[in-house]
Amino acid sequence: MVAKNGQHNFGKRLEALEQMLSFEVSGRIVGLTGLTVEAADLAAPVGAQCEIMTRTGMTVRAEVIGFRSNSTVLMPLGEMSGISRGDEVRCKRVHSSVGIGDELLGRVINAQGEPIDGLGQLLCQTRRPIESERVAPLERVRITQPVSTGIRCIDAMTTCGCGQRMGIFSGPGVGKSVLLGMIARYTSADITVIGLVGERGREVREFIEKDLGAAGLKRSVVVVSTSDEPAPLRVRAGFVAATIAEYFRDQGKNVLLLLDSTTRIALAQRQIGLAMAEPPATKGFTPSVFGLLPKLIERCGITRQGSITGFFTVLVEGDDISEPISDAMRGLLDGHLWLGRNLANRGHYPAIDVVESISRVMPDVVDKEHLEQARMITRLIALYRDIEDLVNIGAYASGHNEELDLAVKSQDAINGFLQQRIEDKVTMEQAKAELKNLLTALWSPKTSGVNGNQGSIPASANKTAQTAPGIDRVMAGL
């Protein structure tokens, strides 16, 4: 035991030595432009963590973001007031790292890995670079097992796999944070790592206490970087959350990584790129933005040790799902959930539009019966939308198309099935059973409200479980 502890301590000391510079690297401030400062004679690499020693006695942290002519360009991680020409700059670390360990569970930290929850200092004795080595493609394990989110609509209609990368797309104010809080509380994953990037300051406590709750926080790590923090910290927060998730994955855990929001990380990277005079590409987004996103997304997946299942929220500008970041993210992810504003305006929560949503790994993690049942419900919703305007103005005449008649009659039952209260948890088994019971109620009126079968059918299903003549043939063809 003593020898083992000695080797462990030696490993930690060796890691600390690798983080240190063998000689002091320093320079002097020679200029300031916008959000960046320039230092001369500072031979530090991109990503190095530095300190600016101001003449007023303050110390301002800064990060190297590039080079311009003979100068090193840094972006301060704090207030720039007080910085003047000639101030000394010292390089402290050659790359960014964060303290990791089981001590992080139940804690709220900032992008520097420092606690902000008032519960005392963290005693993490191990540090890990936030830019980790990527997992080789053939070292990844196939996704074959589902992961429960506790949300009936997701588990039944767009089932997620353990190790999948899923996007949550919507405009602001449609319920992303509430949905993330429900997933964090009710998921079947062992550990949850939550990154709140670019959030309003007041929303952080609201999310932790209201949406996440004490039970959810107990097995979670929350990384926070609010909208008023410098751009490098907002970018760093996403990678810190991914690094913490990788630590628990390597301990053999199934980890759920929730990142809200990826768009704000992209906006922060665009700010850094523009500060370095990087040419804007699409709608002002610089090429480095589209190079950064896959580095973050690809850190999810399954290895031989454990798994990281990722949910990444994407703010859609003007509810336009084809805008640049949204379009790029859909190409990187294994599926997406679209939150519809029209559903939210009707009080339909969670406002997941199942017709516009997809899980690309669902066929690999559910049985054929479950997959066909989900497709039946999706088809009925899509058919109803085709004639919804006619129904609303009373111009739809029933009796001409059995399939459309079923779509009209089944909408109340389907909407009741897809909605869920915040305080309700639905297991994967319950979601599958309720999906099957819903189809049974719609298929045969004999199974609606008799023989005690209505217990697991949503209340609204019993009101509309009516079928048209010859519906067996219609349902068999769906």
Tab-separated table of C-alpha atoms in Angstrom:
chain	number	residue	atom	x	y	z
A	1	MET	CA	0.000	0.000	0.000
A	2	VAL	CA	2.834	2.405	0.864
A	3	ALA	CA	4.605	1.642	-2.398
A	4	LYS	CA	1.403	2.154	-4.337
A	5	ASN	CA	0.753	5.520	-2.677
A	6	GLY	CA	4.371	6.509	-3.305
A	7	GLN	CA	4.022	5.740	-7.015
A	8	HIS	CA	0.755	7.679	-7.113
A	9	ASN	CA	2.345	10.748	-5.492
A	10	PHE	CA	5.372	10.491	-7.768
A	11	GLY	CA	3.073	10.439	-10.788
A	12	LYS	CA	1.336	13.599	-9.609
A	13	ARG	CA	4.648	15.376	-9.029
A	14	LEU	CA	5.893	14.315	-12.450
A	15	GLU	CA	2.698	15.655	-14.021
A	16	ALA	CA	3.170	18.954	-12.187
A	17	LEU	CA	6.748	19.212	-13.452
A	18	GLU	CA	5.587	18.669	-17.010
A	19	GLN	CA	3.248	21.632	-16.606
A	20	MET	CA	6.070	23.918	-15.457
A	21	LEU	CA	8.524	25.769	-17.663
A	22	SER	CA	12.214	24.968	-17.254
A	23	PHE	CA	13.017	28.669	-17.551
A	24	GLU	CA	11.089	31.891	-17.056
A	25	VAL	CA	9.376	33.321	-20.125
A	26	SER	CA	8.343	36.943	-19.881
A	27	GLY	CA	7.773	40.000	-22.031
A	28	ARG	CA	6.457	43.567	-22.002
A	29	ILE	CA	3.166	45.095	-23.135
A	30	VAL	CA	3.720	47.203	-26.255
A	31	GLY	CA	0.168	47.834	-27.454
A	32	LEU	CA	-3.547	47.355	-26.956
A	33	THR	CA	-6.175	47.015	-29.700
A	34	GLY	CA	-9.830	46.399	-28.911
A	35	LEU	CA	-10.022	43.282	-26.729
A	36	THR	CA	-6.398	42.207	-27.228
A	37	VAL	CA	-3.003	43.274	-25.935
A	38	GLU	CA	0.354	42.809	-27.653
A	39	ALA	CA	3.544	41.791	-25.883
A	40	ALA	CA	7.108	41.912	-27.134
A	41	ASP	CA	9.793	39.296	-26.374
A	42	LEU	CA	7.193	36.792	-25.091
A	43	ALA	CA	8.089	33.391	-26.540
A	44	ALA	CA	4.911	31.613	-25.426
A	45	PRO	CA	2.824	29.234	-27.593
A	46	VAL	CA	-0.837	29.662	-28.515
A	47	GLY	CA	-3.017	28.646	-25.588
A	48	ALA	CA	-0.397	29.485	-22.959
A	49	GLN	CA	-1.701	30.913	-19.699
A	50	CYS	CA	-0.021	34.176	-18.705
A	51	GLU	CA	-0.226	36.893	-16.063
A	52	ILE	CA	0.039	40.628	-16.694
A	53	MET	CA	1.681	42.427	-13.757
A	54	THR	CA	0.228	45.956	-13.840
A	55	ARG	CA	1.950	48.958	-12.304
A	56	THR	CA	-0.993	49.402	-9.943
A	57	GLY	CA	-0.201	46.059	-8.305
A	58	MET	CA	-3.011	44.068	-9.953
A	59	THR	CA	-2.503	40.770	-11.714
A	60	VAL	CA	-4.585	40.112	-14.831
A	61	ARG	CA	-4.748	36.638	-16.331
A	62	ALA	CA	-4.443	36.380	-20.095
A	63	GLU	CA	-4.292	33.730	-22.787
A	64	VAL	CA	-2.117	33.715	-25.890
A	65	ILE	CA	-4.377	33.639	-28.962
A	66	GLY	CA	-1.878	34.313	-31.757
A	67	PHE	CA	0.933	36.423	-33.161
A	68	ARG	CA	1.167	39.631	-35.153
A	69	SER	CA	4.488	40.658	-36.749
A	70	ASN	CA	7.034	40.457	-33.903
A	71	SER	CA	4.445	40.623	-31.122
A	72	THR	CA	2.535	37.983	-29.177
A	73	VAL	CA	-1.209	38.680	-29.005
A	74	LEU	CA	-3.041	37.940	-25.765
A	75	MET	CA	-6.657	38.274	-24.723
A	76	PRO	CA	-7.108	39.217	-21.041
A	77	LEU	CA	-9.361	36.988	-18.949
A	78	GLY	CA	-10.338	39.869	-16.689
A	79	GLU	CA	-10.826	43.618	-16.705
A	80	MET	CA	-8.420	45.500	-18.989
A	81	SER	CA	-8.512	48.714	-16.968
A	82	GLY	CA	-5.134	49.334	-15.355
A	83	ILE	CA	-3.072	47.699	-18.102
A	84	SER	CA	-0.463	50.077	-19.519
A	85	ARG	CA	2.468	50.035	-21.937
A	86	GLY	CA	5.557	48.435	-20.431
A	87	ASP	CA	3.725	46.161	-17.973
A	88	GLU	CA	5.432	42.809	-17.513
A	89	VAL	CA	3.838	39.614	-18.851
A	90	ARG	CA	4.828	36.236	-17.405
A	91	CYS	CA	3.992	32.855	-18.885
A	92	LYS	CA	2.724	30.516	-16.148
A	93	ARG	CA	1.639	27.411	-18.095
A	94	VAL	CA	2.343	26.365	-21.645
A	95	HIS	CA	-1.154	24.937	-22.114
A	96	SER	CA	-4.555	25.042	-20.410
A	97	SER	CA	-5.405	22.391	-17.842
A	98	VAL	CA	-8.026	21.815	-15.158
A	99	GLY	CA	-8.092	19.989	-11.836
A	100	ILE	CA	-10.129	16.789	-11.962
A	101	GLY	CA	-11.302	14.199	-9.484
A	102	ASP	CA	-14.322	12.773	-7.684
A	103	GLU	CA	-14.286	15.912	-5.515
A	104	LEU	CA	-15.997	17.740	-8.386
A	105	LEU	CA	-19.296	15.912	-7.925
A	106	GLY	CA	-21.999	18.206	-6.617
A	107	ARG	CA	-19.906	21.318	-7.219
A	108	VAL	CA	-20.247	24.395	-9.420
A	109	ILE	CA	-17.025	25.708	-10.959
A	110	ASN	CA	-15.992	28.382	-13.447
A	111	ALA	CA	-14.000	27.972	-16.658
A	112	GLN	CA	-10.738	28.097	-14.678
A	113	GLY	CA	-11.820	25.119	-12.555
A	114	GLU	CA	-12.318	27.312	-9.477
A	115	PRO	CA	-15.392	26.744	-7.264
A	116	ILE	CA	-18.044	29.461	-7.299
A	117	ASP	CA	-20.648	27.766	-5.081
A	118	GLY	CA	-19.251	28.978	-1.753
A	119	LEU	CA	-18.606	25.423	-0.499
A	120	GLY	CA	-14.857	25.827	-0.044
A	121	GLN	CA	-11.807	25.075	-2.144
A	122	LEU	CA	-11.475	21.981	-4.288
A	123	LEU	CA	-8.578	19.668	-3.453
A	124	CYS	CA	-8.137	18.052	-6.864
A	125	GLN	CA	-4.634	16.562	-6.883
A	126	THR	CA	-4.676	15.685	-10.583
A	127	ARG	CA	-4.731	18.050	-13.540
A	128	ARG	CA	-5.536	17.226	-17.123
A	129	PRO	CA	-5.049	19.314	-20.303
A	130	ILE	CA	-8.339	20.530	-21.712
A	131	GLU	CA	-7.076	19.739	-25.219
A	132	SER	CA	-6.980	15.951	-24.977
A	133	GLU	CA	-5.788	13.439	-27.525
A	134	ARG	CA	-8.579	12.376	-29.827
A	135	VAL	CA	-9.929	8.838	-29.771
A	136	ALA	CA	-8.998	6.935	-32.935
A	137	PRO	CA	-12.040	5.929	-35.040
A	138	LEU	CA	-11.406	2.190	-34.750
A	139	GLU	CA	-10.975	2.444	-30.972
A	140	ARG	CA	-14.582	3.558	-30.628
A	141	VAL	CA	-17.248	1.008	-29.742
A	142	ARG	CA	-20.503	0.802	-31.695
A	143	ILE	CA	-23.622	2.297	-30.140
A	144	THR	CA	-26.014	-0.577	-29.400
A	145	GLN	CA	-27.636	0.268	-26.050
A	146	PRO	CA	-30.264	2.957	-25.357
A	147	VAL	CA	-29.890	5.605	-22.660
A	148	SER	CA	-32.975	6.767	-20.803
A	149	THR	CA	-33.563	10.512	-20.520
A	150	GLY	CA	-36.699	10.261	-18.389
A	151	ILE	CA	-38.622	12.172	-21.096
A	152	ARG	CA	-41.443	10.116	-22.641
A	153	CYS	CA	-41.347	11.918	-25.980
A	154	ILE	CA	-37.596	11.379	-26.425
A	155	ASP	CA	-37.384	7.802	-25.180
A	156	ALA	CA	-40.398	6.639	-27.177
A	157	MET	CA	-40.130	8.640	-30.402
A	158	THR	CA	-36.438	9.573	-30.835
A	159	THR	CA	-34.634	7.075	-28.629
A	160	CYS	CA	-31.024	8.021	-27.873
A	161	GLY	CA	-28.151	5.588	-27.660
A	162	CYS	CA	-25.434	5.440	-25.024
A	163	GLY	CA	-22.555	7.427	-26.543
A	164	GLN	CA	-24.676	9.374	-29.045
A	165	ARG	CA	-24.232	13.107	-29.841
A	166	MET	CA	-27.668	14.737	-29.873
A	167	GLY	CA	-28.549	18.344	-30.670
A	168	ILE	CA	-31.384	20.395	-29.177
A	169	PHE	CA	-32.283	23.130	-31.682
A	170	SER	CA	-34.583	26.059	-30.995
A	171	GLY	CA	-34.912	29.793	-30.775
A	172	PRO	CA	-34.657	31.548	-27.398
A	173	GLY	CA	-37.429	31.107	-24.851
A	174	VAL	CA	-38.805	27.780	-26.076
A	175	GLY	CA	-37.802	25.618	-23.103
A	176	LYS	CA	-34.258	24.332	-23.706
A	177	SER	CA	-33.052	24.911	-20.139
A	178	VAL	CA	-36.108	23.261	-18.601
A	179	LEU	CA	-35.681	20.251	-20.889
A	180	LEU	CA	-31.987	19.977	-19.978
A	181	GLY	CA	-32.857	20.129	-16.284
A	182	MET	CA	-35.355	17.288	-16.669
A	183	ILE	CA	-32.824	15.171	-18.570
A	184	ALA	CA	-30.153	15.828	-15.916
A	185	ARG	CA	-32.515	14.792	-13.103
A	186	TYR	CA	-34.078	11.742	-14.720
A	187	THR	CA	-31.323	10.250	-16.893
A	188	SER	CA	-30.094	6.695	-16.407
A	189	ALA	CA	-26.463	7.831	-16.843
A	190	ASP	CA	-24.119	7.517	-13.858
A	191	ILE	CA	-22.680	11.052	-13.925
A	192	THR	CA	-23.888	14.292	-15.496
A	193	VAL	CA	-21.545	17.113	-16.532
A	194	ILE	CA	-23.320	20.365	-17.386
A	195	GLY	CA	-21.724	23.297	-19.188
A	196	LEU	CA	-23.611	26.606	-18.968
A	197	VAL	CA	-21.879	28.869	-21.473
A	198	GLY	CA	-22.949	32.424	-22.229
A	199	GLU	CA	-25.900	32.273	-19.836
A	200	ARG	CA	-27.372	35.315	-18.153
A	201	GLY	CA	-26.044	35.644	-14.625
A	202	ARG	CA	-29.459	35.322	-12.977
A	203	GLU	CA	-30.254	32.130	-14.893
A	204	VAL	CA	-27.392	30.140	-13.351
A	205	ARG	CA	-28.867	29.910	-9.847
A	206	GLU	CA	-32.336	29.487	-11.336
A	207	PHE	CA	-31.184	26.501	-13.396
A	208	ILE	CA	-29.288	24.871	-10.527
A	209	GLU	CA	-31.982	25.271	-7.886
A	210	LYS	CA	-35.152	25.073	-9.975
A	211	ASP	CA	-34.434	23.029	-13.096
A	212	LEU	CA	-31.625	20.765	-11.851
A	213	GLY	CA	-32.585	20.479	-8.173
A	214	ALA	CA	-30.616	19.134	-5.219
A	215	ALA	CA	-31.001	15.503	-6.326
A	216	GLY	CA	-29.700	16.248	-9.809
A	217	LEU	CA	-26.793	18.359	-8.531
A	218	LYS	CA	-25.639	15.608	-6.190
A	219	ARG	CA	-24.392	13.480	-9.108
A	220	SER	CA	-23.476	16.352	-11.405
A	221	VAL	CA	-20.654	18.782	-12.110
A	222	VAL	CA	-21.677	22.234	-13.347
A	223	VAL	CA	-19.248	24.425	-15.310
A	224	VAL	CA	-20.338	28.058	-15.668
A	225	SER	CA	-19.158	30.890	-17.891
A	226	THR	CA	-21.649	33.749	-18.093
A	227	SER	CA	-22.194	36.077	-21.043
A	228	ASP	CA	-20.203	38.933	-19.491
A	229	GLU	CA	-16.968	36.924	-19.282
A	230	PRO	CA	-14.199	37.232	-21.909
A	231	ALA	CA	-14.478	35.113	-25.041
A	232	PRO	CA	-11.549	32.749	-24.194
A	233	LEU	CA	-13.269	31.758	-20.943
A	234	ARG	CA	-16.512	30.972	-22.745
A	235	VAL	CA	-14.679	28.772	-25.237
A	236	ARG	CA	-12.635	27.198	-22.460
A	237	ALA	CA	-15.760	26.340	-20.422
A	238	GLY	CA	-16.987	23.938	-23.099
A	239	PHE	CA	-13.651	22.119	-23.251
A	240	VAL	CA	-13.375	22.021	-19.445
A	241	ALA	CA	-16.782	20.316	-19.286
A	242	ALA	CA	-15.670	17.793	-21.933
A	243	THR	CA	-12.407	17.130	-20.053
A	244	ILE	CA	-14.264	16.428	-16.805
A	245	ALA	CA	-16.630	14.106	-18.674
A	246	GLU	CA	-13.634	12.224	-20.100
A	247	TYR	CA	-12.197	11.751	-16.610
A	248	PHE	CA	-15.349	10.043	-15.360
A	249	ARG	CA	-15.613	8.068	-18.600
A	250	ASP	CA	-12.121	6.706	-18.002
A	251	GLN	CA	-13.282	5.592	-14.543
A	252	GLY	CA	-15.757	3.254	-16.250
A	253	LYS	CA	-18.808	5.506	-15.917
A	254	ASN	CA	-21.574	6.261	-18.380
A	255	VAL	CA	-21.456	10.060	-18.514
A	256	LEU	CA	-24.064	12.493	-19.794
A	257	LEU	CA	-22.595	15.759	-21.119
A	258	LEU	CA	-25.079	18.637	-21.403
A	259	LEU	CA	-23.729	21.762	-23.081
A	260	ASP	CA	-25.840	24.911	-23.221
A	261	SER	CA	-25.130	26.399	-25.607
A	262	THR	CA	-22.836	25.439	-28.449
A	263	THR	CA	-23.878	28.532	-30.369
A	264	ARG	CA	-22.461	30.828	-27.696
A	265	ILE	CA	-19.161	28.949	-27.826
A	266	ALA	CA	-19.124	29.520	-31.585
A	267	LEU	CA	-19.875	33.218	-31.073
A	268	ALA	CA	-17.001	33.478	-28.578
A	269	GLN	CA	-14.616	31.812	-31.031
A	270	ARG	CA	-15.790	34.191	-33.750
A	271	GLN	CA	-14.972	37.087	-31.417
A	272	ILE	CA	-11.454	35.719	-30.920
A	273	GLY	CA	-10.978	35.135	-34.640
A	274	LEU	CA	-12.097	38.626	-35.586
A	275	ALA	CA	-9.811	40.104	-32.935
A	276	MET	CA	-6.929	38.345	-34.708
A	277	ALA	CA	-8.059	39.813	-38.063
A	278	GLU	CA	-9.198	36.394	-39.291
A	279	PRO	CA	-11.323	36.851	-42.439
A	280	PRO	CA	-15.037	36.201	-41.846
A	281	ALA	CA	-16.589	33.448	-43.930
A	282	THR	CA	-20.325	32.757	-43.623
A	283	LYS	CA	-22.439	35.457	-41.938
A	284	GLY	CA	-19.401	36.768	-40.103
A	285	PHE	CA	-18.299	33.393	-38.706
A	286	THR	CA	-14.574	32.819	-39.154
A	287	PRO	CA	-13.096	29.519	-40.416
A	288	SER	CA	-11.711	28.745	-36.942
A	289	VAL	CA	-15.294	28.427	-35.658
A	290	PHE	CA	-16.042	25.540	-38.009
A	291	GLY	CA	-12.704	23.964	-37.081
A	292	LEU	CA	-13.469	24.219	-33.363
A	293	LEU	CA	-16.912	22.580	-33.352
A	294	PRO	CA	-15.860	19.038	-34.401
A	295	LYS	CA	-13.044	19.072	-31.829
A	296	LEU	CA	-15.669	19.523	-29.138
A	297	ILE	CA	-18.376	17.243	-30.531
A	298	GLU	CA	-16.023	14.321	-31.279
A	299	ARG	CA	-15.066	14.005	-27.608
A	300	CYS	CA	-18.325	12.157	-27.021
A	301	GLY	CA	-18.726	8.466	-27.763
A	302	ILE	CA	-18.017	5.011	-26.354
A	303	THR	CA	-14.595	3.635	-25.511
A	304	ARG	CA	-13.592	0.369	-23.882
A	305	GLN	CA	-13.609	2.139	-20.504
A	306	GLY	CA	-16.930	4.003	-20.550
A	307	SER	CA	-19.113	6.358	-22.541
A	308	ILE	CA	-20.025	10.017	-22.983
A	309	THR	CA	-23.501	10.802	-24.303
A	310	GLY	CA	-23.743	14.426	-25.415
A	311	PHE	CA	-26.693	16.801	-25.638
A	312	PHE	CA	-25.707	20.098	-27.277
A	313	THR	CA	-28.162	22.974	-27.446
A	314	VAL	CA	-28.074	25.178	-30.523
A	315	LEU	CA	-29.691	28.617	-30.559
A	316	VAL	CA	-31.319	29.025	-33.950
A	317	GLU	CA	-31.249	32.619	-35.132
A	318	GLY	CA	-34.701	33.737	-36.218
A	319	ASP	CA	-35.968	30.128	-35.864
A	320	ASP	CA	-34.090	29.401	-39.108
A	321	ILE	CA	-32.762	25.849	-38.846
A	322	SER	CA	-30.551	26.380	-41.931
A	323	GLU	CA	-28.413	29.205	-40.458
A	324	PRO	CA	-24.615	28.503	-40.458
A	325	ILE	CA	-24.020	27.112	-36.954
A	326	SER	CA	-27.227	25.075	-37.001
A	327	ASP	CA	-26.375	23.644	-40.401
A	328	ALA	CA	-22.814	22.778	-39.355
A	329	MET	CA	-23.961	21.136	-36.118
A	330	ARG	CA	-26.529	18.926	-37.828
A	331	GLY	CA	-23.734	17.558	-39.997
A	332	LEU	CA	-21.650	16.693	-36.932
A	333	LEU	CA	-24.326	15.224	-34.663
A	334	ASP	CA	-26.031	11.833	-34.590
A	335	GLY	CA	-29.491	13.353	-34.457
A	336	HIS	CA	-31.387	16.405	-33.298
A	337	LEU	CA	-34.470	17.484	-31.382
A	338	TRP	CA	-36.307	20.493	-32.785
A	339	LEU	CA	-38.247	22.575	-30.237
A	340	GLY	CA	-41.103	24.278	-32.041
A	341	ARG	CA	-42.189	27.759	-30.998
A	342	ASN	CA	-45.702	27.041	-32.271
A	343	LEU	CA	-45.944	24.105	-29.849
A	344	ALA	CA	-44.604	26.176	-26.948
A	345	ASN	CA	-47.128	28.922	-27.717
A	346	ARG	CA	-49.899	26.335	-27.351
A	347	GLY	CA	-48.622	25.230	-23.948
A	348	HIS	CA	-47.313	21.945	-25.350
A	349	TYR	CA	-44.290	20.984	-23.189
A	350	PRO	CA	-41.768	19.717	-23.826
A	351	ALA	CA	-42.140	21.488	-27.168
A	352	ILE	CA	-40.420	18.730	-29.152
A	353	ASP	CA	-41.542	18.555	-32.766
A	354	VAL	CA	-41.206	14.832	-33.460
A	355	VAL	CA	-41.742	15.286	-37.208
A	356	GLU	CA	-38.707	17.591	-37.458
A	357	SER	CA	-36.620	15.535	-34.994
A	358	ILE	CA	-34.550	12.436	-35.654
A	359	SER	CA	-32.238	10.015	-33.865
A	360	ARG	CA	-29.884	8.378	-36.339
A	361	VAL	CA	-28.938	5.560	-33.964
A	362	MET	CA	-32.503	4.671	-32.928
A	363	PRO	CA	-32.721	1.674	-35.316
A	364	ASP	CA	-29.606	0.245	-33.620
A	365	VAL	CA	-30.800	0.568	-30.004
A	366	VAL	CA	-34.505	-0.404	-30.105
A	367	ASP	CA	-36.355	-3.461	-31.341
A	368	LYS	CA	-38.231	-3.500	-34.637
A	369	GLU	CA	-41.646	-3.305	-32.981
A	370	HIS	CA	-40.749	-0.134	-31.058
A	371	LEU	CA	-39.318	1.472	-34.191
A	372	GLU	CA	-42.449	0.746	-36.246
A	373	GLN	CA	-44.725	2.060	-33.496
A	374	ALA	CA	-42.807	5.342	-33.330
A	375	ARG	CA	-43.013	5.688	-37.103
A	376	MET	CA	-46.782	5.139	-36.998
A	377	ILE	CA	-47.273	8.020	-34.558
A	378	THR	CA	-44.938	10.295	-36.528
A	379	ARG	CA	-46.832	9.537	-39.728
A	380	LEU	CA	-50.183	10.373	-38.127
A	381	ILE	CA	-48.845	13.726	-36.916
A	382	ALA	CA	-47.429	14.542	-40.357
A	383	LEU	CA	-50.693	13.602	-42.082
A	384	TYR	CA	-52.704	15.804	-39.744
A	385	ARG	CA	-50.446	18.799	-40.413
A	386	ASP	CA	-51.128	18.441	-44.125
A	387	ILE	CA	-54.837	19.056	-43.546
A	388	GLU	CA	-54.760	21.052	-40.294
A	389	ASP	CA	-55.889	24.295	-41.950
A	390	LEU	CA	-58.875	22.530	-43.529
A	391	VAL	CA	-59.857	21.030	-40.189
A	392	ASN	CA	-59.628	24.380	-38.401
A	393	ILE	CA	-61.952	26.143	-40.843
A	394	GLY	CA	-64.372	23.220	-40.991
A	395	ALA	CA	-63.654	22.400	-44.626
A	396	TYR	CA	-62.412	18.852	-44.036
A	397	ALA	CA	-64.934	16.167	-44.921
A	398	SER	CA	-64.398	12.829	-43.247
A	399	GLY	CA	-65.160	9.486	-44.809
A	400	HIS	CA	-63.109	9.880	-47.982
A	401	ASN	CA	-59.713	8.771	-46.656
A	402	GLU	CA	-59.492	6.374	-43.730
A	403	GLU	CA	-55.872	7.275	-43.011
A	404	LEU	CA	-56.624	11.007	-42.759
A	405	ASP	CA	-59.703	10.309	-40.645
A	406	LEU	CA	-57.537	8.430	-38.152
A	407	ALA	CA	-54.992	11.248	-38.121
A	408	VAL	CA	-57.713	13.770	-37.239
A	409	LYS	CA	-59.296	11.618	-34.537
A	410	SER	CA	-55.991	10.676	-32.922
A	411	GLN	CA	-54.426	14.136	-32.412
A	412	ASP	CA	-55.711	14.763	-28.882
A	413	ALA	CA	-54.508	11.351	-27.747
A	414	ILE	CA	-51.101	11.789	-29.399
A	415	ASN	CA	-50.607	15.280	-27.966
A	416	GLY	CA	-51.493	13.991	-24.513
A	417	PHE	CA	-48.900	11.249	-24.916
A	418	LEU	CA	-46.138	13.616	-26.059
A	419	GLN	CA	-46.619	16.128	-23.236
A	420	GLN	CA	-45.095	15.705	-19.799
A	421	ARG	CA	-45.047	17.754	-16.609
A	422	ILE	CA	-41.694	18.917	-15.259
A	423	GLU	CA	-42.028	16.937	-12.031
A	424	ASP	CA	-42.911	13.662	-13.782
A	425	LYS	CA	-40.275	11.025	-14.507
A	426	VAL	CA	-40.959	8.358	-17.108
A	427	THR	CA	-38.674	5.348	-17.411
A	428	MET	CA	-37.740	3.798	-20.723
A	429	GLU	CA	-39.973	0.788	-20.017
A	430	GLN	CA	-42.927	3.028	-19.166
A	431	ALA	CA	-42.425	5.082	-22.326
A	432	LYS	CA	-42.439	1.940	-24.499
A	433	ALA	CA	-45.502	0.525	-22.729
A	434	GLU	CA	-47.445	3.786	-23.067
A	435	LEU	CA	-46.538	4.032	-26.749
A	436	LYS	CA	-47.861	0.534	-27.347
A	437	ASN	CA	-51.017	1.208	-25.321
A	438	LEU	CA	-51.635	4.429	-27.228
A	439	LEU	CA	-51.558	2.610	-30.571
A	440	THR	CA	-53.754	-0.136	-29.152
A	441	ALA	CA	-56.283	2.462	-27.994
A	442	LEU	CA	-56.333	4.093	-31.416
A	443	TRP	CA	-56.413	0.805	-33.276
A	444	SER	CA	-59.276	-0.939	-31.498
A	445	PRO	CA	-62.050	0.768	-29.530
A	446	LYS	CA	-62.479	-2.408	-27.486
A	447	THR	CA	-59.196	-1.772	-25.680
A	448	SER	CA	-60.106	1.793	-24.653
A	449	GLY	CA	-61.556	2.104	-21.176
A	450	VAL	CA	-62.349	-1.596	-20.664
A	451	ASN	CA	-60.723	-4.531	-18.929
A	452	GLY	CA	-58.606	-2.157	-16.834
A	453	ASN	CA	-56.379	-1.253	-19.764
A	454	GLN	CA	-56.652	2.502	-19.422
A	455	GLY	CA	-54.290	2.787	-16.464
A	456	SER	CA	-51.192	3.377	-18.570
A	457	ILE	CA	-52.920	5.230	-21.413
A	458	PRO	CA	-52.802	9.057	-21.212
A	459	ALA	CA	-56.151	10.512	-20.119
A	460	SER	CA	-56.644	12.266	-23.436
A	461	ALA	CA	-56.276	8.968	-25.271
A	462	ASN	CA	-59.517	7.617	-23.799
A	463	LYS	CA	-61.464	10.548	-25.281
A	464	THR	CA	-60.318	9.995	-28.852
A	465	ALA	CA	-59.689	6.271	-29.132
A	466	GLN	CA	-62.144	5.856	-32.000
A	467	THR	CA	-61.353	4.225	-35.296
A	468	ALA	CA	-62.901	4.349	-38.730
A	469	PRO	CA	-64.214	1.261	-40.596
A	470	GLY	CA	-61.466	-0.824	-42.108
A	471	ILE	CA	-58.802	0.724	-39.849
A	472	ASP	CA	-56.984	-2.600	-39.463
A	473	ARG	CA	-56.015	-2.334	-43.101
A	474	VAL	CA	-54.950	1.316	-42.725
A	475	MET	CA	-52.798	0.697	-39.655
A	476	ALA	CA	-51.198	-2.354	-41.257
A	477	GLY	CA	-50.098	-0.163	-44.140
A	478	LEU	CA	-48.545	2.625	-42.024
